[in-house]
Amino acid sequence: MRAIYKAPGKDPQRVEIGNELGVLQQIVGGYIETVRISDNGILVMNEEGKLRGLEPNFYLGAIGDTIVGPVLIVGENGDEFADLPADEADEIERILRGGFEV
């Protein structure tokens, strides 16, 4: 599945990952929590990131909170995760590279 990976303090990267729960959990370092950030963009983050003291990554204005730890932004197809559409990936990556709030 095509996605964007963003680690704290690093630029976002386009990645190709397996669409399995275990893969997502390994990348974010624990149980996952999701937040919709665009029409088809879903932010996948560590559910316990703040409790575990993970490093701040970026501010998410849509929920008024700082996102911590490594994250993925994936697409969706119905109830399933899917490839992040290229047009949304371009826009999300541009925003994250610019340091703007999402």
Coordinates of C-alpha atoms in Angstrom, one line a residue:
M1 CA 0.0 0.0 0.0
R2 CA 1.3 3.5 -0.9
A3 CA 1.6 5.8 2.1
I4 CA 3.5 8.7 3.6
Y5 CA 5.8 8.0 6.6
K6 CA 6.8 10.8 8.9
A7 CA 9.1 10.5 11.9
P8 CA 9.6 13.3 14.4
G9 CA 12.1 15.8 13.2
K10 CA 12.4 14.3 9.7
D11 CA 10.9 15.1 6.3
P12 CA 7.9 12.9 5.2
Q13 CA 8.8 10.0 2.9
R14 CA 6.6 8.1 0.5
V15 CA 6.7 4.4 1.3
E16 CA 5.2 1.1 0.1
I17 CA 4.1 -1.0 3.0
G18 CA 2.0 -4.2 3.7
N19 CA -1.6 -3.6 4.5
E20 CA -1.6 -5.7 7.7
L21 CA -2.3 -4.6 11.2
G22 CA 1.0 -6.0 12.5
V23 CA 2.9 -3.9 9.9
L24 CA 1.1 -0.7 10.9
Q25 CA 1.7 -1.4 14.6
Q26 CA 5.4 -2.1 14.0
I27 CA 5.9 1.2 12.1
V28 CA 4.1 3.3 14.8
G29 CA 5.5 1.3 17.7
G30 CA 2.4 0.0 19.3
Y31 CA -1.4 -0.1 19.1
I32 CA -2.8 2.1 16.4
E33 CA -5.2 5.1 16.5
T34 CA -6.6 6.7 13.4
V35 CA -7.7 10.2 12.5
R36 CA -9.1 11.4 9.1
I37 CA -7.1 14.4 7.9
S38 CA -8.4 14.7 4.3
D39 CA -11.0 13.3 2.0
N40 CA -9.2 10.0 1.7
G41 CA -6.2 10.5 4.0
I42 CA -6.1 8.7 7.3
L43 CA -3.4 9.4 9.9
V44 CA -2.2 6.2 11.6
M45 CA -0.4 6.9 14.9
N46 CA 0.5 5.2 18.2
E47 CA -2.5 5.1 20.5
E48 CA -0.4 5.4 23.6
G49 CA 2.3 7.8 22.2
K50 CA 1.8 10.6 24.7
L51 CA 1.6 8.2 27.6
R52 CA 4.9 6.7 26.5
G53 CA 6.5 10.1 26.1
L54 CA 7.1 9.8 22.4
E55 CA 8.8 12.8 20.7
P56 CA 6.5 15.5 19.2
N57 CA 6.0 15.2 15.4
F58 CA 3.7 18.0 14.3
Y59 CA 0.6 19.9 15.3
L60 CA -2.8 18.7 13.9
G61 CA -5.1 21.7 13.9
A62 CA -8.1 19.6 13.0
I63 CA -8.1 18.1 16.5
G64 CA -6.1 20.9 18.2
D65 CA -3.4 18.6 19.4
T66 CA 0.3 17.7 18.8
I67 CA 0.9 14.4 17.2
V68 CA 3.8 12.4 18.7
G69 CA 5.9 9.6 17.4
P70 CA 6.3 8.1 13.9
V71 CA 3.1 8.2 11.8
L72 CA 1.7 7.0 8.5
I73 CA -0.8 8.6 6.3
V74 CA -2.7 6.1 4.3
G75 CA -5.8 6.1 2.0
E76 CA -9.0 4.2 2.5
N77 CA -11.4 2.1 0.5
G78 CA -14.6 1.6 2.4
D79 CA -13.7 0.1 5.7
E80 CA -10.2 -0.9 4.6
F81 CA -6.9 1.0 4.5
A82 CA -5.7 1.5 0.9
D83 CA -3.2 3.4 -1.2
L84 CA -3.1 7.2 -0.5
P85 CA -4.3 8.9 -3.7
A86 CA -1.4 10.7 -5.5
D87 CA -3.0 14.1 -5.5
E88 CA -3.7 13.9 -1.7
A89 CA -0.2 12.5 -1.1
D90 CA 1.3 15.5 -3.0
E91 CA -0.7 18.0 -0.9
I92 CA -0.1 16.3 2.5
E93 CA 3.6 15.9 1.8
R94 CA 3.9 19.6 0.8
I95 CA 2.2 20.7 4.0
L96 CA 4.3 18.4 6.2
R97 CA 7.5 19.6 4.5
G98 CA 6.6 23.2 5.0
G99 CA 6.1 22.8 8.7
F100 CA 2.5 24.0 8.5
E101 CA -0.1 22.6 10.8
V102 CA -2.3 20.0 9.1

